Amino acid sequence: PTGSAWYASITRKRLGYPAFRLLRCSGNLPVFLRSDTMRTRIKICGITRPEDGLEAARLGADAIGLVFYGASPRHVTPAQAQAVLAALPPFVTRVGLFVDAAEAEVRAVLDAVALDLLQFHGNETPQYCASFGRPYIKVVRMREGVDLATEVERYCAAQGLLLDTFQPGTPGGTGSAFDWGRVPQGLAKPIILAGGLTADNVAAAVRRVRPYAVDVSGGVEQTKGMEGTPARVMSWYDKEGGFSNRMADPALAMGKLI
């Protein structure tokens, strides 16, 4: 591993996992692991076809998301997911998204698909999320009154929190942004920003929130499920110079991305 993953692995080995987890949950991780010292990562979620996953990786996506939620138009079967992952080059994080899935369903996917990270997008408890023994991120839907500091403490074993727009009856993929001013600075957990991000607003979103990463699906789709997506991904990434020109400052980096 490289970068923050390398540093975290060394810290974990030196301290032991219980001490490392306590350090992470207390918010006292070294500055090197904080988002304001790193470039903004990008995850493209809802990939359903190998060619779209490969194109996203070619353009420089740090992670791709596979949706294992039957009600989503971006849903994939384990066989489809295997085909997408087989097309990817190394060093692209493979994320599996679940929404209030039965434990047996998640384990069946894990047995069939080589995922690096789990993303829980429903009402899953911290105990449920941790029960699979895999790194995970937890989605927080930004309903009125949500306290992100409390959510950070509650899901202290998560690798990060993904903030998405709240819409009753819809677990995600709303295509709408929430008020970014509701995200406080200095949270003791990497923040992944989602919800209605497009080429027209993502730079402003990154300047306002300064997240560790952004997560996009509908903002680069031509149709649900990413069909015909590469051209729009290219537009999102390459409007002002492309991935190769990303810089350490997130705002400048995202300005180059769009």
PDB file of C-alpha atoms in Angstrom:
ATOM      1  CA  PRO A   1       0.000   0.000   0.000  1.00  0.00           C
ATOM      2  CA  THR A   2       1.004   3.613  -0.548  1.00  0.00           C
ATOM      3  CA  GLY A   3       0.144   7.032   0.836  1.00  0.00           C
ATOM      4  CA  SER A   4      -2.278   7.176   3.759  1.00  0.00           C
ATOM      5  CA  ALA A   5      -3.006   3.441   3.508  1.00  0.00           C
ATOM      6  CA  TRP A   6       0.708   2.732   3.992  1.00  0.00           C
ATOM      7  CA  TYR A   7       0.935   5.144   6.920  1.00  0.00           C
ATOM      8  CA  ALA A   8      -2.165   3.687   8.513  1.00  0.00           C
ATOM      9  CA  SER A   9      -0.854   0.141   8.118  1.00  0.00           C
ATOM     10  CA  ILE A  10       2.454   1.079   9.772  1.00  0.00           C
ATOM     11  CA  THR A  11       0.654   2.903  12.584  1.00  0.00           C
ATOM     12  CA  ARG A  12      -1.643  -0.076  13.084  1.00  0.00           C
ATOM     13  CA  LYS A  13       1.263  -2.535  13.205  1.00  0.00           C
ATOM     14  CA  ARG A  14       3.206  -0.427  15.685  1.00  0.00           C
ATOM     15  CA  LEU A  15       0.267   0.290  17.978  1.00  0.00           C
ATOM     16  CA  GLY A  16      -1.720  -2.906  17.586  1.00  0.00           C
ATOM     17  CA  TYR A  17      -5.288  -2.882  16.275  1.00  0.00           C
ATOM     18  CA  PRO A  18      -7.113  -1.943  19.531  1.00  0.00           C
ATOM     19  CA  ALA A  19      -4.899   1.111  20.063  1.00  0.00           C
ATOM     20  CA  PHE A  20      -5.057   2.062  16.389  1.00  0.00           C
ATOM     21  CA  ARG A  21      -8.866   1.847  16.428  1.00  0.00           C
ATOM     22  CA  LEU A  22      -9.007   3.992  19.580  1.00  0.00           C
ATOM     23  CA  LEU A  23      -6.737   6.567  17.936  1.00  0.00           C
ATOM     24  CA  ARG A  24      -8.889   6.599  14.794  1.00  0.00           C
ATOM     25  CA  CYS A  25     -12.150   6.834  16.713  1.00  0.00           C
ATOM     26  CA  SER A  26     -10.844   9.666  18.890  1.00  0.00           C
ATOM     27  CA  GLY A  27     -10.121  11.850  15.892  1.00  0.00           C
ATOM     28  CA  ASN A  28      -6.399  11.996  16.660  1.00  0.00           C
ATOM     29  CA  LEU A  29      -5.130  10.476  13.438  1.00  0.00           C
ATOM     30  CA  PRO A  30      -1.968  12.100  12.083  1.00  0.00           C
ATOM     31  CA  VAL A  31      -2.416  15.121   9.840  1.00  0.00           C
ATOM     32  CA  PHE A  32      -1.076  13.023   6.962  1.00  0.00           C
ATOM     33  CA  LEU A  33      -4.351  11.075   6.991  1.00  0.00           C
ATOM     34  CA  ARG A  34      -6.603  14.123   6.863  1.00  0.00           C
ATOM     35  CA  SER A  35      -8.371  15.246   3.702  1.00  0.00           C
ATOM     36  CA  ASP A  36      -6.976  18.789   3.594  1.00  0.00           C
ATOM     37  CA  THR A  37      -3.486  17.456   2.968  1.00  0.00           C
ATOM     38  CA  MET A  38      -4.462  15.089   0.172  1.00  0.00           C
ATOM     39  CA  ARG A  39      -5.963  15.275  -3.297  1.00  0.00           C
ATOM     40  CA  THR A  40      -9.663  14.525  -3.624  1.00  0.00           C
ATOM     41  CA  ARG A  41     -10.381  10.911  -4.556  1.00  0.00           C
ATOM     42  CA  ILE A  42     -13.127   9.978  -7.007  1.00  0.00           C
ATOM     43  CA  LYS A  43     -15.501   7.022  -6.928  1.00  0.00           C
ATOM     44  CA  ILE A  44     -17.789   6.233  -9.858  1.00  0.00           C
ATOM     45  CA  CYS A  45     -20.759   4.259  -8.560  1.00  0.00           C
ATOM     46  CA  GLY A  46     -23.280   2.088 -10.367  1.00  0.00           C
ATOM     47  CA  ILE A  47     -20.987   0.514 -12.955  1.00  0.00           C
ATOM     48  CA  THR A  48     -22.751  -2.357 -14.726  1.00  0.00           C
ATOM     49  CA  ARG A  49     -20.588  -3.052 -17.808  1.00  0.00           C
ATOM     50  CA  PRO A  50     -16.909  -4.055 -18.036  1.00  0.00           C
ATOM     51  CA  GLU A  51     -16.195  -1.451 -20.717  1.00  0.00           C
ATOM     52  CA  ASP A  52     -17.503   1.370 -18.519  1.00  0.00           C
ATOM     53  CA  GLY A  53     -15.498   0.201 -15.517  1.00  0.00           C
ATOM     54  CA  LEU A  54     -12.372  -0.010 -17.636  1.00  0.00           C
ATOM     55  CA  GLU A  55     -12.936   3.448 -19.104  1.00  0.00           C
ATOM     56  CA  ALA A  56     -13.488   4.967 -15.665  1.00  0.00           C
ATOM     57  CA  ALA A  57     -10.230   3.391 -14.514  1.00  0.00           C
ATOM     58  CA  ARG A  58      -8.403   4.557 -17.628  1.00  0.00           C
ATOM     59  CA  LEU A  59      -9.520   8.107 -16.920  1.00  0.00           C
ATOM     60  CA  GLY A  60      -8.169   7.804 -13.382  1.00  0.00           C
ATOM     61  CA  ALA A  61     -11.053   6.872 -11.093  1.00  0.00           C
ATOM     62  CA  ASP A  62      -9.779   5.765  -7.693  1.00  0.00           C
ATOM     63  CA  ALA A  63     -12.732   3.471  -7.023  1.00  0.00           C
ATOM     64  CA  ILE A  64     -15.747   1.978  -8.746  1.00  0.00           C
ATOM     65  CA  GLY A  65     -19.001   0.968  -7.082  1.00  0.00           C
ATOM     66  CA  LEU A  66     -21.088  -2.142  -7.739  1.00  0.00           C
ATOM     67  CA  VAL A  67     -24.703  -2.027  -6.554  1.00  0.00           C
ATOM     68  CA  PHE A  68     -26.089  -5.216  -4.987  1.00  0.00           C
ATOM     69  CA  TYR A  69     -29.561  -3.829  -4.360  1.00  0.00           C
ATOM     70  CA  GLY A  70     -32.313  -5.324  -6.463  1.00  0.00           C
ATOM     71  CA  ALA A  71     -34.528  -2.236  -6.536  1.00  0.00           C
ATOM     72  CA  SER A  72     -31.835  -0.105  -8.155  1.00  0.00           C
ATOM     73  CA  PRO A  73     -31.636   0.309 -11.950  1.00  0.00           C
ATOM     74  CA  ARG A  74     -27.874   0.017 -11.450  1.00  0.00           C
ATOM     75  CA  HIS A  75     -28.164  -3.393  -9.781  1.00  0.00           C
ATOM     76  CA  VAL A  76     -25.690  -6.109 -10.800  1.00  0.00           C
ATOM     77  CA  THR A  77     -25.621  -9.835 -10.197  1.00  0.00           C
ATOM     78  CA  PRO A  78     -22.476 -11.476  -8.831  1.00  0.00           C
ATOM     79  CA  ALA A  79     -21.730 -12.746 -12.338  1.00  0.00           C
ATOM     80  CA  GLN A  80     -21.996  -9.236 -13.802  1.00  0.00           C
ATOM     81  CA  ALA A  81     -19.834  -7.887 -11.000  1.00  0.00           C
ATOM     82  CA  GLN A  82     -17.180 -10.524 -11.658  1.00  0.00           C
ATOM     83  CA  ALA A  83     -17.069  -9.491 -15.321  1.00  0.00           C
ATOM     84  CA  VAL A  84     -16.620  -5.805 -14.402  1.00  0.00           C
ATOM     85  CA  LEU A  85     -13.869  -6.534 -11.889  1.00  0.00           C
ATOM     86  CA  ALA A  86     -12.038  -8.831 -14.283  1.00  0.00           C
ATOM     87  CA  ALA A  87     -11.650  -5.890 -16.674  1.00  0.00           C
ATOM     88  CA  LEU A  88     -10.150  -3.519 -14.106  1.00  0.00           C
ATOM     89  CA  PRO A  89      -6.435  -2.794 -13.779  1.00  0.00           C
ATOM     90  CA  PRO A  90      -4.725  -2.984 -10.362  1.00  0.00           C
ATOM     91  CA  PHE A  91      -4.984  -0.242  -7.727  1.00  0.00           C
ATOM     92  CA  VAL A  92      -8.646   0.555  -8.384  1.00  0.00           C
ATOM     93  CA  THR A  93     -10.718   0.014  -5.229  1.00  0.00           C
ATOM     94  CA  ARG A  94     -13.685  -2.327  -5.791  1.00  0.00           C
ATOM     95  CA  VAL A  95     -16.658  -1.271  -3.657  1.00  0.00           C
ATOM     96  CA  GLY A  96     -19.817  -3.294  -3.089  1.00  0.00           C
ATOM     97  CA  LEU A  97     -22.981  -1.382  -2.139  1.00  0.00           C
ATOM     98  CA  PHE A  98     -25.737  -2.975  -0.038  1.00  0.00           C
ATOM     99  CA  VAL A  99     -29.023  -1.621   1.337  1.00  0.00           C
ATOM    100  CA  ASP A 100     -30.382  -3.362   4.443  1.00  0.00           C
ATOM    101  CA  ALA A 101     -29.415  -6.726   2.968  1.00  0.00           C
ATOM    102  CA  ALA A 102     -29.781  -9.995   4.838  1.00  0.00           C
ATOM    103  CA  GLU A 103     -26.458 -11.153   6.254  1.00  0.00           C
ATOM    104  CA  ALA A 104     -26.594 -14.303   4.147  1.00  0.00           C
ATOM    105  CA  GLU A 105     -27.026 -12.216   0.994  1.00  0.00           C
ATOM    106  CA  VAL A 106     -23.925 -10.143   1.740  1.00  0.00           C
ATOM    107  CA  ARG A 107     -21.883 -13.233   2.541  1.00  0.00           C
ATOM    108  CA  ALA A 108     -22.971 -14.899  -0.695  1.00  0.00           C
ATOM    109  CA  VAL A 109     -21.728 -11.894  -2.658  1.00  0.00           C
ATOM    110  CA  LEU A 110     -18.457 -11.869  -0.718  1.00  0.00           C
ATOM    111  CA  ASP A 111     -17.948 -15.545  -1.514  1.00  0.00           C
ATOM    112  CA  ALA A 112     -18.388 -14.854  -5.232  1.00  0.00           C
ATOM    113  CA  VAL A 113     -16.953 -11.363  -5.766  1.00  0.00           C
ATOM    114  CA  ALA A 114     -13.532 -10.001  -4.768  1.00  0.00           C
ATOM    115  CA  LEU A 115     -14.550  -6.733  -3.101  1.00  0.00           C
ATOM    116  CA  ASP A 116     -12.098  -4.429  -1.339  1.00  0.00           C
ATOM    117  CA  LEU A 117     -14.615  -2.313   0.548  1.00  0.00           C
ATOM    118  CA  LEU A 118     -18.260  -2.591   1.608  1.00  0.00           C
ATOM    119  CA  GLN A 119     -20.679   0.342   1.456  1.00  0.00           C
ATOM    120  CA  PHE A 120     -23.786   0.157   3.610  1.00  0.00           C
ATOM    121  CA  HIS A 121     -26.509   2.474   2.371  1.00  0.00           C
ATOM    122  CA  GLY A 122     -29.466   1.668   4.610  1.00  0.00           C
ATOM    123  CA  ASN A 123     -30.258   1.525   8.317  1.00  0.00           C
ATOM    124  CA  GLU A 124     -27.507  -0.952   9.181  1.00  0.00           C
ATOM    125  CA  THR A 125     -26.194  -0.874  12.748  1.00  0.00           C
ATOM    126  CA  PRO A 126     -22.490  -0.546  13.553  1.00  0.00           C
ATOM    127  CA  GLN A 127     -22.511  -4.138  14.799  1.00  0.00           C
ATOM    128  CA  TYR A 128     -23.987  -5.392  11.533  1.00  0.00           C
ATOM    129  CA  CYS A 129     -21.514  -3.409   9.431  1.00  0.00           C
ATOM    130  CA  ALA A 130     -18.543  -4.759  11.375  1.00  0.00           C
ATOM    131  CA  SER A 131     -19.794  -8.352  11.420  1.00  0.00           C
ATOM    132  CA  PHE A 132     -18.346  -9.205   8.000  1.00  0.00           C
ATOM    133  CA  GLY A 133     -14.777  -8.502   9.026  1.00  0.00           C
ATOM    134  CA  ARG A 134     -14.224  -6.289   5.984  1.00  0.00           C
ATOM    135  CA  PRO A 135     -13.382  -2.586   5.682  1.00  0.00           C
ATOM    136  CA  TYR A 136     -16.555  -0.588   5.194  1.00  0.00           C
ATOM    137  CA  ILE A 137     -17.957   2.888   4.735  1.00  0.00           C
ATOM    138  CA  LYS A 138     -21.353   3.948   6.072  1.00  0.00           C
ATOM    139  CA  VAL A 139     -23.741   6.199   4.222  1.00  0.00           C
ATOM    140  CA  VAL A 140     -25.398   8.978   6.189  1.00  0.00           C
ATOM    141  CA  ARG A 141     -28.466  10.427   4.481  1.00  0.00           C
ATOM    142  CA  MET A 142     -28.574  14.107   5.343  1.00  0.00           C
ATOM    143  CA  ARG A 143     -32.054  14.267   6.824  1.00  0.00           C
ATOM    144  CA  GLU A 144     -33.041  17.262   8.951  1.00  0.00           C
ATOM    145  CA  GLY A 145     -31.353  17.247  12.341  1.00  0.00           C
ATOM    146  CA  VAL A 146     -28.673  14.644  11.612  1.00  0.00           C
ATOM    147  CA  ASP A 147     -25.617  15.126  13.835  1.00  0.00           C
ATOM    148  CA  LEU A 148     -22.505  14.103  11.913  1.00  0.00           C
ATOM    149  CA  ALA A 149     -20.248  14.174  14.960  1.00  0.00           C
ATOM    150  CA  THR A 150     -22.565  11.641  16.595  1.00  0.00           C
ATOM    151  CA  GLU A 151     -22.557   9.491  13.447  1.00  0.00           C
ATOM    152  CA  VAL A 152     -18.757   9.583  13.368  1.00  0.00           C
ATOM    153  CA  GLU A 153     -18.667   8.338  16.946  1.00  0.00           C
ATOM    154  CA  ARG A 154     -21.354   5.733  16.323  1.00  0.00           C
ATOM    155  CA  TYR A 155     -19.598   4.291  13.253  1.00  0.00           C
ATOM    156  CA  CYS A 156     -16.076   4.769  14.552  1.00  0.00           C
ATOM    157  CA  ALA A 157     -14.951   1.464  13.000  1.00  0.00           C
ATOM    158  CA  ALA A 158     -15.925   2.641   9.509  1.00  0.00           C
ATOM    159  CA  GLN A 159     -13.229   3.712   7.076  1.00  0.00           C
ATOM    160  CA  GLY A 160     -15.267   6.838   6.349  1.00  0.00           C
ATOM    161  CA  LEU A 161     -18.758   8.306   6.092  1.00  0.00           C
ATOM    162  CA  LEU A 162     -20.456   8.919   2.754  1.00  0.00           C
ATOM    163  CA  LEU A 163     -22.884  11.831   2.901  1.00  0.00           C
ATOM    164  CA  ASP A 164     -25.856  11.637   0.553  1.00  0.00           C
ATOM    165  CA  THR A 165     -29.088  13.532  -0.011  1.00  0.00           C
ATOM    166  CA  PHE A 166     -32.091  12.441   2.021  1.00  0.00           C
ATOM    167  CA  GLN A 167     -35.263  11.726   0.102  1.00  0.00           C
ATOM    168  CA  PRO A 168     -38.034   9.723   1.810  1.00  0.00           C
ATOM    169  CA  GLY A 169     -38.384   6.227   0.417  1.00  0.00           C
ATOM    170  CA  THR A 170     -35.222   6.452  -1.711  1.00  0.00           C
ATOM    171  CA  PRO A 171     -31.949   5.084  -0.288  1.00  0.00           C
ATOM    172  CA  GLY A 172     -29.771   6.913  -2.822  1.00  0.00           C
ATOM    173  CA  GLY A 173     -29.257   7.989  -6.385  1.00  0.00           C
ATOM    174  CA  THR A 174     -31.676  10.889  -6.033  1.00  0.00           C
ATOM    175  CA  GLY A 175     -29.801  13.190  -8.395  1.00  0.00           C
ATOM    176  CA  SER A 176     -30.293  16.047  -5.933  1.00  0.00           C
ATOM    177  CA  ALA A 177     -27.711  17.880  -3.853  1.00  0.00           C
ATOM    178  CA  PHE A 178     -28.108  18.763  -0.181  1.00  0.00           C
ATOM    179  CA  ASP A 179     -26.955  21.910   1.613  1.00  0.00           C
ATOM    180  CA  TRP A 180     -23.163  21.489   1.808  1.00  0.00           C
ATOM    181  CA  GLY A 181     -23.039  24.124   4.537  1.00  0.00           C
ATOM    182  CA  ARG A 182     -24.394  21.496   6.916  1.00  0.00           C
ATOM    183  CA  VAL A 183     -21.091  19.579   6.834  1.00  0.00           C
ATOM    184  CA  PRO A 184     -18.819  20.805   9.642  1.00  0.00           C
ATOM    185  CA  GLN A 185     -15.056  20.923   9.236  1.00  0.00           C
ATOM    186  CA  GLY A 186     -12.761  18.853  11.427  1.00  0.00           C
ATOM    187  CA  LEU A 187     -14.791  15.638  11.616  1.00  0.00           C
ATOM    188  CA  ALA A 188     -12.672  12.759  12.875  1.00  0.00           C
ATOM    189  CA  LYS A 189     -13.413  10.573   9.873  1.00  0.00           C
ATOM    190  CA  PRO A 190     -12.779  10.796   6.106  1.00  0.00           C
ATOM    191  CA  ILE A 191     -15.847  12.277   4.401  1.00  0.00           C
ATOM    192  CA  ILE A 192     -17.044  11.138   0.964  1.00  0.00           C
ATOM    193  CA  LEU A 193     -19.417  13.627  -0.615  1.00  0.00           C
ATOM    194  CA  ALA A 194     -22.291  12.402  -2.800  1.00  0.00           C
ATOM    195  CA  GLY A 195     -25.704  13.587  -3.916  1.00  0.00           C
ATOM    196  CA  GLY A 196     -26.404  15.329  -7.191  1.00  0.00           C
ATOM    197  CA  LEU A 197     -22.790  16.022  -8.149  1.00  0.00           C
ATOM    198  CA  THR A 198     -22.292  17.067 -11.764  1.00  0.00           C
ATOM    199  CA  ALA A 199     -19.671  18.824 -13.863  1.00  0.00           C
ATOM    200  CA  ASP A 200     -21.488  22.076 -13.082  1.00  0.00           C
ATOM    201  CA  ASN A 201     -21.301  21.921  -9.293  1.00  0.00           C
ATOM    202  CA  VAL A 202     -18.580  19.524  -8.189  1.00  0.00           C
ATOM    203  CA  ALA A 203     -15.800  22.125  -7.978  1.00  0.00           C
ATOM    204  CA  ALA A 204     -17.946  24.350  -5.764  1.00  0.00           C
ATOM    205  CA  ALA A 205     -18.874  21.338  -3.630  1.00  0.00           C
ATOM    206  CA  VAL A 206     -15.232  20.415  -3.072  1.00  0.00           C
ATOM    207  CA  ARG A 207     -14.266  23.986  -2.223  1.00  0.00           C
ATOM    208  CA  ARG A 208     -17.083  24.181   0.301  1.00  0.00           C
ATOM    209  CA  VAL A 209     -16.787  20.783   1.981  1.00  0.00           C
ATOM    210  CA  ARG A 210     -13.160  19.760   1.245  1.00  0.00           C
ATOM    211  CA  PRO A 211     -14.049  16.060   1.375  1.00  0.00           C
ATOM    212  CA  TYR A 212     -11.644  13.160   1.246  1.00  0.00           C
ATOM    213  CA  ALA A 213     -13.486  11.896  -1.844  1.00  0.00           C
ATOM    214  CA  VAL A 214     -16.499  12.491  -4.069  1.00  0.00           C
ATOM    215  CA  ASP A 215     -18.927   9.829  -5.240  1.00  0.00           C
ATOM    216  CA  VAL A 216     -20.835  10.246  -8.500  1.00  0.00           C
ATOM    217  CA  SER A 217     -23.267   8.102 -10.486  1.00  0.00           C
ATOM    218  CA  GLY A 218     -26.183   9.944 -12.087  1.00  0.00           C
ATOM    219  CA  GLY A 219     -24.004  12.971 -12.788  1.00  0.00           C
ATOM    220  CA  VAL A 220     -22.017  11.047 -15.403  1.00  0.00           C
ATOM    221  CA  GLU A 221     -24.715   8.734 -16.744  1.00  0.00           C
ATOM    222  CA  GLN A 222     -26.429   8.877 -20.085  1.00  0.00           C
ATOM    223  CA  THR A 223     -28.862   6.202 -18.894  1.00  0.00           C
ATOM    224  CA  LYS A 224     -29.347   4.480 -15.559  1.00  0.00           C
ATOM    225  CA  GLY A 225     -26.772   1.755 -15.104  1.00  0.00           C
ATOM    226  CA  MET A 226     -23.957   3.719 -16.777  1.00  0.00           C
ATOM    227  CA  GLU A 227     -24.739   2.661 -20.333  1.00  0.00           C
ATOM    228  CA  GLY A 228     -23.005   5.037 -22.735  1.00  0.00           C
ATOM    229  CA  THR A 229     -21.230   6.675 -19.800  1.00  0.00           C
ATOM    230  CA  PRO A 230     -17.555   6.981 -20.896  1.00  0.00           C
ATOM    231  CA  ALA A 231     -18.105  10.145 -22.937  1.00  0.00           C
ATOM    232  CA  ARG A 232     -19.751  11.884 -19.980  1.00  0.00           C
ATOM    233  CA  VAL A 233     -17.070  10.633 -17.587  1.00  0.00           C
ATOM    234  CA  MET A 234     -14.517  12.140 -19.950  1.00  0.00           C
ATOM    235  CA  SER A 235     -16.421  15.424 -19.903  1.00  0.00           C
ATOM    236  CA  TRP A 236     -16.605  15.391 -16.109  1.00  0.00           C
ATOM    237  CA  TYR A 237     -12.899  14.635 -15.734  1.00  0.00           C
ATOM    238  CA  ASP A 238     -11.350  16.351 -18.697  1.00  0.00           C
ATOM    239  CA  LYS A 239     -13.154  19.625 -19.300  1.00  0.00           C
ATOM    240  CA  GLU A 240     -10.104  21.619 -18.196  1.00  0.00           C
ATOM    241  CA  GLY A 241      -7.158  19.319 -18.575  1.00  0.00           C
ATOM    242  CA  GLY A 242      -7.978  15.915 -17.205  1.00  0.00           C
ATOM    243  CA  PHE A 243      -6.876  13.550 -14.510  1.00  0.00           C
ATOM    244  CA  SER A 244      -3.197  13.821 -15.337  1.00  0.00           C
ATOM    245  CA  ASN A 245      -3.259  17.429 -14.155  1.00  0.00           C
ATOM    246  CA  ARG A 246      -4.765  16.844 -10.703  1.00  0.00           C
ATOM    247  CA  MET A 247      -2.945  18.699  -7.955  1.00  0.00           C
ATOM    248  CA  ALA A 248      -2.686  18.242  -4.212  1.00  0.00           C
ATOM    249  CA  ASP A 249      -5.180  21.011  -3.413  1.00  0.00           C
ATOM    250  CA  PRO A 250      -8.687  19.536  -3.751  1.00  0.00           C
ATOM    251  CA  ALA A 251     -10.294  22.700  -5.084  1.00  0.00           C
ATOM    252  CA  LEU A 252      -7.640  23.165  -7.751  1.00  0.00           C
ATOM    253  CA  ALA A 253      -7.741  19.478  -8.530  1.00  0.00           C
ATOM    254  CA  MET A 254     -11.480  19.464  -9.071  1.00  0.00           C
ATOM    255  CA  GLY A 255     -11.210  22.588 -11.186  1.00  0.00           C
ATOM    256  CA  LYS A 256      -8.980  20.570 -13.471  1.00  0.00           C
ATOM    257  CA  LEU A 257     -11.326  17.596 -13.363  1.00  0.00           C
ATOM    258  CA  ILE A 258     -14.248  19.491 -14.808  1.00  0.00           C
TER     259      ILE A 258
END
